[in-house]
Short mmCIF file of C-alpha atoms in Angstrom, two decimals:
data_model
loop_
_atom_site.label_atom_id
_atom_site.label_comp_id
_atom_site.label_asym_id
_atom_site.label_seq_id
_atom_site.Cartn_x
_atom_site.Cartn_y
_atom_site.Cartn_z
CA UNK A 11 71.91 -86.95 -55.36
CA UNK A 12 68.78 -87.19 -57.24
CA UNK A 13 68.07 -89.41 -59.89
CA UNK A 14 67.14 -86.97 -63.45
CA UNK A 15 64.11 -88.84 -64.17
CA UNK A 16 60.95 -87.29 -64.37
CA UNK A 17 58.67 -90.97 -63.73
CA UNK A 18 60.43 -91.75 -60.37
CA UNK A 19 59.02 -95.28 -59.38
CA UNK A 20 56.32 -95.21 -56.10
CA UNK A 21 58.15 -96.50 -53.39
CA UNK A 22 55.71 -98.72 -51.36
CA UNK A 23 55.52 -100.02 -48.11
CA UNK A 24 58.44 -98.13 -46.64
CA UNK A 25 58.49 -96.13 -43.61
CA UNK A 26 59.85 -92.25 -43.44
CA UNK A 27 62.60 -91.95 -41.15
CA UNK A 28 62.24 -88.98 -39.44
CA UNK A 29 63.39 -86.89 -36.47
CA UNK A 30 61.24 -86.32 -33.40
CA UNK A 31 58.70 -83.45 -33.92
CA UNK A 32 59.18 -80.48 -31.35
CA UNK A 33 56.55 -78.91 -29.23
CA UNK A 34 56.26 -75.29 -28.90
CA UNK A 35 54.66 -73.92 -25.50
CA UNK A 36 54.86 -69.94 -26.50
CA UNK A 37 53.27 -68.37 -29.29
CA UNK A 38 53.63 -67.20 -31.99
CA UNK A 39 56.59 -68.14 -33.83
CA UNK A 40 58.51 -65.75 -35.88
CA UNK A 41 60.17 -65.70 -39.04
CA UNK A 42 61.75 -62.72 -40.62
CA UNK A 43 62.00 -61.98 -44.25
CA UNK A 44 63.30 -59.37 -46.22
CA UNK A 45 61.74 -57.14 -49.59
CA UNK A 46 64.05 -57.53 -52.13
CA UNK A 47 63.69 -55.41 -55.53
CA UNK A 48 64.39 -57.22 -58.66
CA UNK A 49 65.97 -54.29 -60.48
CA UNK A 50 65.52 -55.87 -64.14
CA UNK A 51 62.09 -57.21 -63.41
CA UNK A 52 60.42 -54.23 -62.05
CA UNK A 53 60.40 -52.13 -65.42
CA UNK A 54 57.72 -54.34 -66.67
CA UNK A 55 56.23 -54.88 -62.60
CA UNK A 56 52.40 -54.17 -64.20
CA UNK A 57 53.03 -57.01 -66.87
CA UNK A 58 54.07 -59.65 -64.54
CA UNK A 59 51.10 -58.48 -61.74
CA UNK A 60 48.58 -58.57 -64.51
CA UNK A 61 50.13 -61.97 -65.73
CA UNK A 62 49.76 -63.48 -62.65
CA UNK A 63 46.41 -62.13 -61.93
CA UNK A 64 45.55 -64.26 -65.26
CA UNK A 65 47.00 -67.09 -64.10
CA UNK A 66 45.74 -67.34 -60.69
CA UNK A 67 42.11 -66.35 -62.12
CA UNK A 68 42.16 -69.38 -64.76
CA UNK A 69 44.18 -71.90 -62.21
CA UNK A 70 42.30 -75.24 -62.73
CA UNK A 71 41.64 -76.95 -59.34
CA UNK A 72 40.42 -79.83 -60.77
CA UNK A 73 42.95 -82.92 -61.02
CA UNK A 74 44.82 -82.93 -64.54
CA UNK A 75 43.56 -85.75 -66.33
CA UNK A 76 46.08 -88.29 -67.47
CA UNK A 77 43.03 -89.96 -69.15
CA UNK A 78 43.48 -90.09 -73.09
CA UNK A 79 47.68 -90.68 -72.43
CA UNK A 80 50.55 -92.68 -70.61
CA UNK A 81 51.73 -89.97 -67.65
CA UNK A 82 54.77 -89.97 -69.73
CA UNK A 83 52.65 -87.85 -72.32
CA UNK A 84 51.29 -85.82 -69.27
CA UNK A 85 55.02 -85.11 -68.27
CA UNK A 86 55.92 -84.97 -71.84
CA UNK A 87 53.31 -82.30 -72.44
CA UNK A 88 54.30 -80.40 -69.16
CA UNK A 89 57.69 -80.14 -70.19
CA UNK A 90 56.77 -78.53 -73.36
CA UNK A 91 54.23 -76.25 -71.23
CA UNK A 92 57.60 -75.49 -68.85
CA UNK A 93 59.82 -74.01 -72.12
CA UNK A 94 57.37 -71.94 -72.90
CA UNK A 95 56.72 -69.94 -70.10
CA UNK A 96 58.44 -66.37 -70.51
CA UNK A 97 61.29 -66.58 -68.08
CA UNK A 98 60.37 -63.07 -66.02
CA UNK A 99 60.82 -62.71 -62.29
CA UNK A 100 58.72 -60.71 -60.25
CA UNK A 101 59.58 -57.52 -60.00
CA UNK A 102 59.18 -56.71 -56.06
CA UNK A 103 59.08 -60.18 -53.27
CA UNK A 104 59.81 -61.10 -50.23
CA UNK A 105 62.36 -63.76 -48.96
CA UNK A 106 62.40 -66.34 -46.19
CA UNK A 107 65.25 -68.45 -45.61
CA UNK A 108 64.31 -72.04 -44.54
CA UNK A 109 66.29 -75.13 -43.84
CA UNK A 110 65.69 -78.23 -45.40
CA UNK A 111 66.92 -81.91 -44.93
CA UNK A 112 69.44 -83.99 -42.53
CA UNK A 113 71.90 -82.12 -41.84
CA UNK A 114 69.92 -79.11 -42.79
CA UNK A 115 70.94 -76.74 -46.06
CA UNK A 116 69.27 -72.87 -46.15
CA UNK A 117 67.51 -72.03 -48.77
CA UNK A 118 66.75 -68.78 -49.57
CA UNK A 119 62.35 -68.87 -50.24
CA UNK A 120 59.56 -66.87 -51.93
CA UNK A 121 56.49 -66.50 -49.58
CA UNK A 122 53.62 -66.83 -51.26
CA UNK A 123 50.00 -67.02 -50.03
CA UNK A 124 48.35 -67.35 -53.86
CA UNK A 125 50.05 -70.93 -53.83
CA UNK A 126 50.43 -73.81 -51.77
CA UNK A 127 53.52 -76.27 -52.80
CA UNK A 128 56.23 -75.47 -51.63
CA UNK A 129 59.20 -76.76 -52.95
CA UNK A 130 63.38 -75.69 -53.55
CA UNK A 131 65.75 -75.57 -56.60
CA UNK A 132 67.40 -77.22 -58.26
CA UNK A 133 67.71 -80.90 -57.81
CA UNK A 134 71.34 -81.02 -57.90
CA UNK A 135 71.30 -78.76 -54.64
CA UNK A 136 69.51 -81.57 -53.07
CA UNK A 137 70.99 -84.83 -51.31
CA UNK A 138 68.23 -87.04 -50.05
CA UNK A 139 69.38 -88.23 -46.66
CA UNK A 140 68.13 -90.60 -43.77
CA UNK A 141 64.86 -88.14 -43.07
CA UNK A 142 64.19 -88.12 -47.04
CA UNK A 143 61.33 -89.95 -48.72
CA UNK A 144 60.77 -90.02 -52.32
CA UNK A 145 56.97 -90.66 -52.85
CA UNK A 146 57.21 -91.55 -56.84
CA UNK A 147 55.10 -88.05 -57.63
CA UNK A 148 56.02 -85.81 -59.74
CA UNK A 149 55.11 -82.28 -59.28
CA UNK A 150 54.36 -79.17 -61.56
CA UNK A 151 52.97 -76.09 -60.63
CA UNK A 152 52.13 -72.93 -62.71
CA UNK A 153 53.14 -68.97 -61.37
CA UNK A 154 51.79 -65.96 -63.63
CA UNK A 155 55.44 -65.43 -64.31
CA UNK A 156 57.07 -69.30 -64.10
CA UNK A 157 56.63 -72.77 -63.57
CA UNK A 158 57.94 -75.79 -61.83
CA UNK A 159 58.45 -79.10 -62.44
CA UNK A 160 60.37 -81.74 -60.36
CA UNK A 161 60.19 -84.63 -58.47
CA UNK A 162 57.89 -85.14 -54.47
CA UNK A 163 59.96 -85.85 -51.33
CA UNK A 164 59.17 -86.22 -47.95
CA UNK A 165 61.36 -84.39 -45.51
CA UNK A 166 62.46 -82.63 -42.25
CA UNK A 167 61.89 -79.11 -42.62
CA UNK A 168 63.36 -76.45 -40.39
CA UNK A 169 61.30 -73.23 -39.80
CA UNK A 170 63.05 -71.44 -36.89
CA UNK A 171 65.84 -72.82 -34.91
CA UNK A 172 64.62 -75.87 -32.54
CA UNK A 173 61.02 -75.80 -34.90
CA UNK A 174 61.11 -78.77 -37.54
CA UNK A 175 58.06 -80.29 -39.30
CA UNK A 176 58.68 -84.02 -40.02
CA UNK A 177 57.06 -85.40 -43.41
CA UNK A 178 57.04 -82.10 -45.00
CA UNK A 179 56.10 -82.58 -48.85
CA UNK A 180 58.89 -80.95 -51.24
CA UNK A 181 58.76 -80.15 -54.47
CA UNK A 182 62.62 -81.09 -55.49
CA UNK A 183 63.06 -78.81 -59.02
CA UNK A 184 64.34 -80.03 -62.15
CA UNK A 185 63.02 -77.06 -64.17
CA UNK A 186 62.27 -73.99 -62.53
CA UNK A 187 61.74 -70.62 -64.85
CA UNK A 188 61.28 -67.54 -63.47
CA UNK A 189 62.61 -67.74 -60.74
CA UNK A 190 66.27 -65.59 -60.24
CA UNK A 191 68.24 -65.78 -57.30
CA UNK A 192 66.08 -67.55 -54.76
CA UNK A 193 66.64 -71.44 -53.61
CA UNK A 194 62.49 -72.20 -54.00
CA UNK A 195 58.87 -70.67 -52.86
CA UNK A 196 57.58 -71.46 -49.47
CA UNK A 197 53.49 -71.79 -50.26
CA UNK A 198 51.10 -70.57 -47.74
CA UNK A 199 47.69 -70.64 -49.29
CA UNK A 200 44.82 -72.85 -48.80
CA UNK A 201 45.62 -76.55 -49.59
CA UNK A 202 43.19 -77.06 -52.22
CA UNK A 203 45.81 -75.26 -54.60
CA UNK A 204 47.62 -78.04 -54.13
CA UNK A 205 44.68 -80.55 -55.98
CA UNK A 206 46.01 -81.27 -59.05
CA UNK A 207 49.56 -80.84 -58.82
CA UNK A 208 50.71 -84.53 -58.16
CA UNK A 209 51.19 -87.00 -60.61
CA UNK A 210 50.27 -89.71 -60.61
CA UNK A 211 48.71 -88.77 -58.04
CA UNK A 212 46.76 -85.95 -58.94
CA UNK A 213 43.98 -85.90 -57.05
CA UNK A 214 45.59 -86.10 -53.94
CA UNK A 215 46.05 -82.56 -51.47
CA UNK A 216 49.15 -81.96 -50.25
CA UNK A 217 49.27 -80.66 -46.55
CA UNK A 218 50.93 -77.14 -46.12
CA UNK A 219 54.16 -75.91 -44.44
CA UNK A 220 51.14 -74.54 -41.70
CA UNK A 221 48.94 -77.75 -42.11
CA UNK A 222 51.78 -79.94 -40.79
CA UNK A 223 52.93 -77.49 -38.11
CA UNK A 224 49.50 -77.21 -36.56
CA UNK A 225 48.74 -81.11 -37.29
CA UNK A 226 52.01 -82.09 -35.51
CA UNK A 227 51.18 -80.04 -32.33
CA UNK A 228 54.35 -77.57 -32.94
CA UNK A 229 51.35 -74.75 -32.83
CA UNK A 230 48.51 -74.55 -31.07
CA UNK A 231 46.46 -72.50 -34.18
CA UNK A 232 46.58 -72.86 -37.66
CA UNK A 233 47.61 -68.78 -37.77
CA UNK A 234 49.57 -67.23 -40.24
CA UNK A 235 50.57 -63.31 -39.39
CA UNK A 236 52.25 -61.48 -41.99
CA UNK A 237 53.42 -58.23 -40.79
CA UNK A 238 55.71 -55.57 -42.78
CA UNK A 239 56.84 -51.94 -42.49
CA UNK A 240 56.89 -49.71 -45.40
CA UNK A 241 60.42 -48.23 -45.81
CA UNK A 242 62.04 -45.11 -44.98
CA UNK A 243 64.32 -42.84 -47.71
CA UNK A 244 67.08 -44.68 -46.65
CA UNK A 245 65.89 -48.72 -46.63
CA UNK A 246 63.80 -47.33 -49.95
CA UNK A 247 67.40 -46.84 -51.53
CA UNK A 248 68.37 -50.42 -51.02
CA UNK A 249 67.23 -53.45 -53.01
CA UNK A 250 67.37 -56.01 -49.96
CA UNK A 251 65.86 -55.77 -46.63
CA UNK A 252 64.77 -57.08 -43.84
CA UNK A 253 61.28 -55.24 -42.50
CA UNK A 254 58.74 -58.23 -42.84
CA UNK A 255 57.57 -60.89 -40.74
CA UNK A 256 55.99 -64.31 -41.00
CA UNK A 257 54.61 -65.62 -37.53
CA UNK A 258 53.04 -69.38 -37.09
CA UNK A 259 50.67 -70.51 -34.24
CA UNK A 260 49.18 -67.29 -33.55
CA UNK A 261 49.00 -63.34 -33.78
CA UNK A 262 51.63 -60.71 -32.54
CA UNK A 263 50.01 -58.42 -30.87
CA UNK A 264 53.41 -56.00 -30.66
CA UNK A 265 52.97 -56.24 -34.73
CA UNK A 266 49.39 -54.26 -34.60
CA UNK A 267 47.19 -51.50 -33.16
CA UNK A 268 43.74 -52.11 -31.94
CA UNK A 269 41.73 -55.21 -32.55
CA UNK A 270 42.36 -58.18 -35.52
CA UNK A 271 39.24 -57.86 -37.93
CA UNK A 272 38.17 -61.31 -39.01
CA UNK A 273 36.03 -61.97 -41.75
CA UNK A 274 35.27 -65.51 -43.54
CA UNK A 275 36.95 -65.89 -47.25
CA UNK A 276 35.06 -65.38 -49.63
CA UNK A 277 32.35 -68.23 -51.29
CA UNK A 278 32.52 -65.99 -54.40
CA UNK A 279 35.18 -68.35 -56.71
CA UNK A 280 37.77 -68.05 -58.31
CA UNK A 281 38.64 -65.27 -54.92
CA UNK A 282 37.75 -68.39 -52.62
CA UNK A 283 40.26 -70.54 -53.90
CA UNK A 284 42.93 -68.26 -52.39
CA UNK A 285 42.94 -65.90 -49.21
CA UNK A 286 40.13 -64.34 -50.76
CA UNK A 287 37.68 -61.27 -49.04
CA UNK A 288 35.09 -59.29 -49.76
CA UNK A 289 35.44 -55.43 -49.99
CA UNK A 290 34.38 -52.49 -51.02
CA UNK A 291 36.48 -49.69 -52.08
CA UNK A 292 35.64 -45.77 -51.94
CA UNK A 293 37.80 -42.55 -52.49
CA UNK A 294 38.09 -39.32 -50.63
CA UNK A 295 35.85 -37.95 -47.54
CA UNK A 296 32.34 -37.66 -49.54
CA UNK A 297 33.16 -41.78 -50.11
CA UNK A 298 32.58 -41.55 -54.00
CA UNK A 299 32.35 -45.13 -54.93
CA UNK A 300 35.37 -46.89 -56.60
CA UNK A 301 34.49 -50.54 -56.35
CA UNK A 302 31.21 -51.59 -54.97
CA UNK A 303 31.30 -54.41 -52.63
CA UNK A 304 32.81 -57.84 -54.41
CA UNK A 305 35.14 -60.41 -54.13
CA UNK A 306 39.04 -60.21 -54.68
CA UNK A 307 42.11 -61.62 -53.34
CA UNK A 308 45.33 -60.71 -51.21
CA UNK A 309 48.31 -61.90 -52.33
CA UNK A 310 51.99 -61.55 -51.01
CA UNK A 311 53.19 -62.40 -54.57
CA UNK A 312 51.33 -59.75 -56.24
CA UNK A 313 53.37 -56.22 -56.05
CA UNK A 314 50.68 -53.33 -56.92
CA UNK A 315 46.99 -52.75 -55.76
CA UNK A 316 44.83 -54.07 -58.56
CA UNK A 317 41.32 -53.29 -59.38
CA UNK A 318 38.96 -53.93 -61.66
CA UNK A 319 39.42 -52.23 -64.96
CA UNK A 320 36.06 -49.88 -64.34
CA UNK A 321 37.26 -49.31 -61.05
CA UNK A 322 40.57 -48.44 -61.65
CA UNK A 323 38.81 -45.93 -64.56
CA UNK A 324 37.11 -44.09 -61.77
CA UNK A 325 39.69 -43.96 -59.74
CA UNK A 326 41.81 -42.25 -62.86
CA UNK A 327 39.49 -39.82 -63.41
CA UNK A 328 38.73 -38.97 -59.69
CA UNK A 329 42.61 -38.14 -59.54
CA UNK A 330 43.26 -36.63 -62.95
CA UNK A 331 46.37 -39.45 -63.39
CA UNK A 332 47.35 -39.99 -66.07
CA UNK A 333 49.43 -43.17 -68.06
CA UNK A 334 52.92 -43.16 -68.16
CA UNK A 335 53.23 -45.67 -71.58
CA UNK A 336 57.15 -46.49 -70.38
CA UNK A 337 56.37 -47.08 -66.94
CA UNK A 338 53.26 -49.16 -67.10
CA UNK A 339 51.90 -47.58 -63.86
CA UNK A 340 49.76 -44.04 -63.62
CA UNK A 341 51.63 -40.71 -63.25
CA UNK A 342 50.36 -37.65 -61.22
CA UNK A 343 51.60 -34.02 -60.59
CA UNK A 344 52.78 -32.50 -57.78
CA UNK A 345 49.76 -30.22 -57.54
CA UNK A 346 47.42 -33.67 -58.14
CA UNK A 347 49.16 -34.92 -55.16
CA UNK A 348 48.87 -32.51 -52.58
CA UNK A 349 44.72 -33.13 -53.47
CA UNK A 350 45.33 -36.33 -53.74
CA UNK A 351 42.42 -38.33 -50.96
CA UNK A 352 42.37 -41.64 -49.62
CA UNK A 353 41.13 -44.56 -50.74
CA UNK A 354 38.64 -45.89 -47.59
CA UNK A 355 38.22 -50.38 -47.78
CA UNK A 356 35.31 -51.33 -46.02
CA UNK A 357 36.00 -55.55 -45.06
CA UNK A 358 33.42 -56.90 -43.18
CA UNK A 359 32.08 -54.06 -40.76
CA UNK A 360 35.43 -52.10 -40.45
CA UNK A 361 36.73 -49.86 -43.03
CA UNK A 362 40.62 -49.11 -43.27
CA UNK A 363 41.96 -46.05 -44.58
CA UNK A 364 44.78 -46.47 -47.33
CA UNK A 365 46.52 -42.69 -47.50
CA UNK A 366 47.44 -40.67 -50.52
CA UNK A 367 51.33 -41.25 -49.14
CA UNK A 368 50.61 -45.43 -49.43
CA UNK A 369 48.86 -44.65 -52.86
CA UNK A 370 52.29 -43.75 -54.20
CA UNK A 371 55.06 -45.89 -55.35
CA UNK A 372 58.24 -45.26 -53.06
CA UNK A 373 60.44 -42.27 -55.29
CA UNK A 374 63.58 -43.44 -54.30
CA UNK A 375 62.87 -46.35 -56.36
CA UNK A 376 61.15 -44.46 -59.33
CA UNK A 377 64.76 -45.59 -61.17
CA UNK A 378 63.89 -49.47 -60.86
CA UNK A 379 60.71 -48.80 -62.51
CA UNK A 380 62.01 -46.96 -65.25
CA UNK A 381 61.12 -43.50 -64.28
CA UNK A 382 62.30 -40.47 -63.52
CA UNK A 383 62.89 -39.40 -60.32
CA UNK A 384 60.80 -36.17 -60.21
CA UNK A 385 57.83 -37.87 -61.16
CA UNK A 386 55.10 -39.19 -58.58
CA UNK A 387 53.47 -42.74 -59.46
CA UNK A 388 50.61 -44.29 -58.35
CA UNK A 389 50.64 -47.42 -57.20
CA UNK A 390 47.01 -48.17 -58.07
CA UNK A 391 46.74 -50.13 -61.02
CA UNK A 392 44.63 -52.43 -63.81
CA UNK A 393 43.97 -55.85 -63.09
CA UNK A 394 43.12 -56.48 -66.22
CA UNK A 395 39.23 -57.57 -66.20
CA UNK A 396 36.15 -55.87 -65.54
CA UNK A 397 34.06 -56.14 -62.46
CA UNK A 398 32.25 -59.12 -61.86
CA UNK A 399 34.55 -61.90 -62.93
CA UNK A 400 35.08 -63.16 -59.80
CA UNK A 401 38.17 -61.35 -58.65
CA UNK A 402 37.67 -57.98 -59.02
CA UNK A 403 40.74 -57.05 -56.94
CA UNK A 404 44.30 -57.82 -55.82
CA UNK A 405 45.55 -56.17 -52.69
CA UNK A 406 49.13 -56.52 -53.33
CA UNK A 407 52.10 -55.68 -51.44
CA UNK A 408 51.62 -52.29 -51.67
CA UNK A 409 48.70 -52.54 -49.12
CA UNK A 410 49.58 -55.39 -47.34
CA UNK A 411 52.62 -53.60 -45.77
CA UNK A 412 49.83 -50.77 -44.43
CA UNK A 413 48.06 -53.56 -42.22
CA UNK A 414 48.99 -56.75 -40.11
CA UNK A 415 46.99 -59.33 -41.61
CA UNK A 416 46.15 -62.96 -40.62
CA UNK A 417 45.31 -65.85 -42.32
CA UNK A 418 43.13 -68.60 -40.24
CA UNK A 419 43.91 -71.68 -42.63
CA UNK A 420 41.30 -73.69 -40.10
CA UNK A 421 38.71 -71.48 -39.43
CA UNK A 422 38.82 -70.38 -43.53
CA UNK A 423 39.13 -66.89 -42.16
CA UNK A 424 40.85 -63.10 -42.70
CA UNK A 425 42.32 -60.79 -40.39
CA UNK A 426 43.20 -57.13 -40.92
CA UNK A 427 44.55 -54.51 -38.21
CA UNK A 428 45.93 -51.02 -38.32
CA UNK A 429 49.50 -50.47 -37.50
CA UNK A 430 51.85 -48.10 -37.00
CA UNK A 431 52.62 -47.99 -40.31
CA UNK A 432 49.29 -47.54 -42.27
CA UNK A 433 49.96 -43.92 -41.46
CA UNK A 434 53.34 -43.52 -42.64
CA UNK A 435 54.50 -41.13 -44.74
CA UNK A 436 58.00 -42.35 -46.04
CA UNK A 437 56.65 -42.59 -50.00
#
């Protein structure tokens, strides 16, 4: 087991033992992961979205200084930072399971593509072992609704049966808030959100879960496909599922329609820190403009469609919604729906229709938000700021399970494609 201390000692001059990396010939590989529905967490599912948005918007990526202080007093302060964090899980995620170690323990893991550590809980869960490495770092990362703090190993991790990444950086937790019922968060964004994160080594980047895969030869691209089907009446009833999945090395084409748009991310910052775009954002078949073109984010760790706080104005008053002050999220009629348009994004030169039926939160799961269930909500929602600031959108969940996209961690580059269930009706 772990030692508790937070100023592990760098261990020099030692080689990590690990297990011979494995070459994959076909492509991609696939991972599946399930929605689950954090029933106490989604009453308050705008809060924690617009909390994060903060948080990722204001995310230093400049090394933390220890200048000024011992990095006892860094830690010391970090701690402090930790018990202060409102302990809120997000409301609506998705789950991979992951092995980790020699022999390997399953963990059950976030995915997340607005972060890039990626690390399990807690520390007495975790027995280094002959393919283990402690580096002497200590990490701490910040989530809009938690934090992390623990110690840096090195170690074999296990994405798919015969698939293992040798030298894998782990966070090992010793405090992790807001964070119920999952084993750690498997990061998938760009590495420099990892810049920072290290002490004392904090201005070192830490390679990614796909970094290391495509560095090691187990893939032959640095792809990452994230694919998902919204849910019918029946899976919308149940608050775990399987209907996503997380491929490595490549595209699936049986996971799309048509051709993969690719687009560069975004130079506009703080977007292009994460798998950022830029989009524009129109309503209904006379394409009255909602949100001119700009730069915004998507994120698998965000639940609702964000925009702007003009934006999401016009869109109000193009629908007639109106608030619903104990749900958090905007409430139409019947009648409002059956006029209800879609919302068209225009990324790069393709534009990608988003249907009244996606612009809806799933009714057999009004009751987790706190609603009723006659009532129709909208799944459309305030990020917070105004156009402008430098992400002026967050394309959530929500939409991400209308499209198959792809992020090109090499190539700094976006995909989007139709599928067959950007048309579906099961809201």
């Amino acid at each position: 087991m772990i030692g508790l201390t937070l100023l592990p000692i760098l261990l020099s001059g030692l080689a990590v033992l690990a297990s011979p990396t494995t070459q994959i010939t076909s492509s991609p590989v696939t991972l599946p992961f399930a929605r689950r529905m954090n029933v106490t967490g989604a009453h308050d599912i705008l809060r924690m979205d617009q909390a994060r948005a903060k948080s990722l918007r204001s995310k230093s990526h400049d090394a933390k200084s220890v200048s000024g202080g011992t990095e006892r007093d860094v830690l010391r302060s970090a701690v402090g930072a930790a018990f202060g964090v409102p302990s809120t899980s997000q409301g609506v995620d998705y789950v991979v399971q992951v092995q980790v170690g020699t022999p390997p323990k399953t963990y059950n893991m976030l995915v997340d593509t607005g972060s890039s550590n990626t690390w399990i809980c807690c520390e007495m869960d975790y027995f280094p072992s002959p393919t283990s490495f402690d580096t002497g770092n200590s990490v701490y990362v910040e989530y809009g609704s938690g934090v992390m703090l623990g110690e840096q190993y090195l170690d074999v991790v296990h994405i798919a049966p015969g698939l293992s990444i040798t030298n894998q950086s782990i966070g090992v937790a010793l405090i992790a808030i807001g964070f119920d019922d999952v084993d750690g968060l498997l990061g998938i964004g760009p590495q420099v959100l990892t810049y920072g994160n290290l002490f004392p080594n904090a201005t070192e980047f830490v390679p990614t879960v796909v970094d290391n895969l495509y560095d090691q030869g187990i893939i032959p691209k640095p792809f990452i496909g994230i694919s998902f089907q919204p849910n019918n009446a029946t899976q919308n009833q149940n608050m775990t599922i399987t209907n996503g999945e997380l491929s490595f090395g490549d595209v699936d084409a049986s996971k799309y329609e048509g051709d993969v748009n690719y687009v560069p991310i975004t130079k506009t910052l703080p977007a292009g820190y994460y798998v950022g775009i830029n989009q524009t954002v129109t309503y209904g078949s006379d394409k009255t403009m909602v949100l001119n073109n700009t730069a915004g984010i998507t994120d698998t760790g965000t639940t609702l469609l964000l925009l702007a706080t003009d934006a999401l104005a016009t869109y109000q008053q193009l629908t007639g919604a109106v608030l619903d002050e104990n749900v958090g999220l905007l409430k139409i009629t019947p009648d409002q729906f059956s006029n209800l348009q879609s919302l068209f994004f225009t990324i790069g030169s393709e534009t990608y229709e988003f249907t009244p039926n996606a612009q809806i939160w799933p009714r057999a799961l009004n009751s987790a938000v706190g609603g009723d269930d006659s009532s129709i909500y909208l799944i459309v929602s305030d990020i917070g700021t105004p156009t402008g600031e430098g992400m002026d959108f967050i394309n959530g969940m929500v939409w991400l399970e209308r499209f198959y996209t792809v992020y090109d961690t090499l190539g700094s580059r976006f995909g989007v494609a139709k599928t067959a269930g950007t048309y579906a009706t099961t809201n």
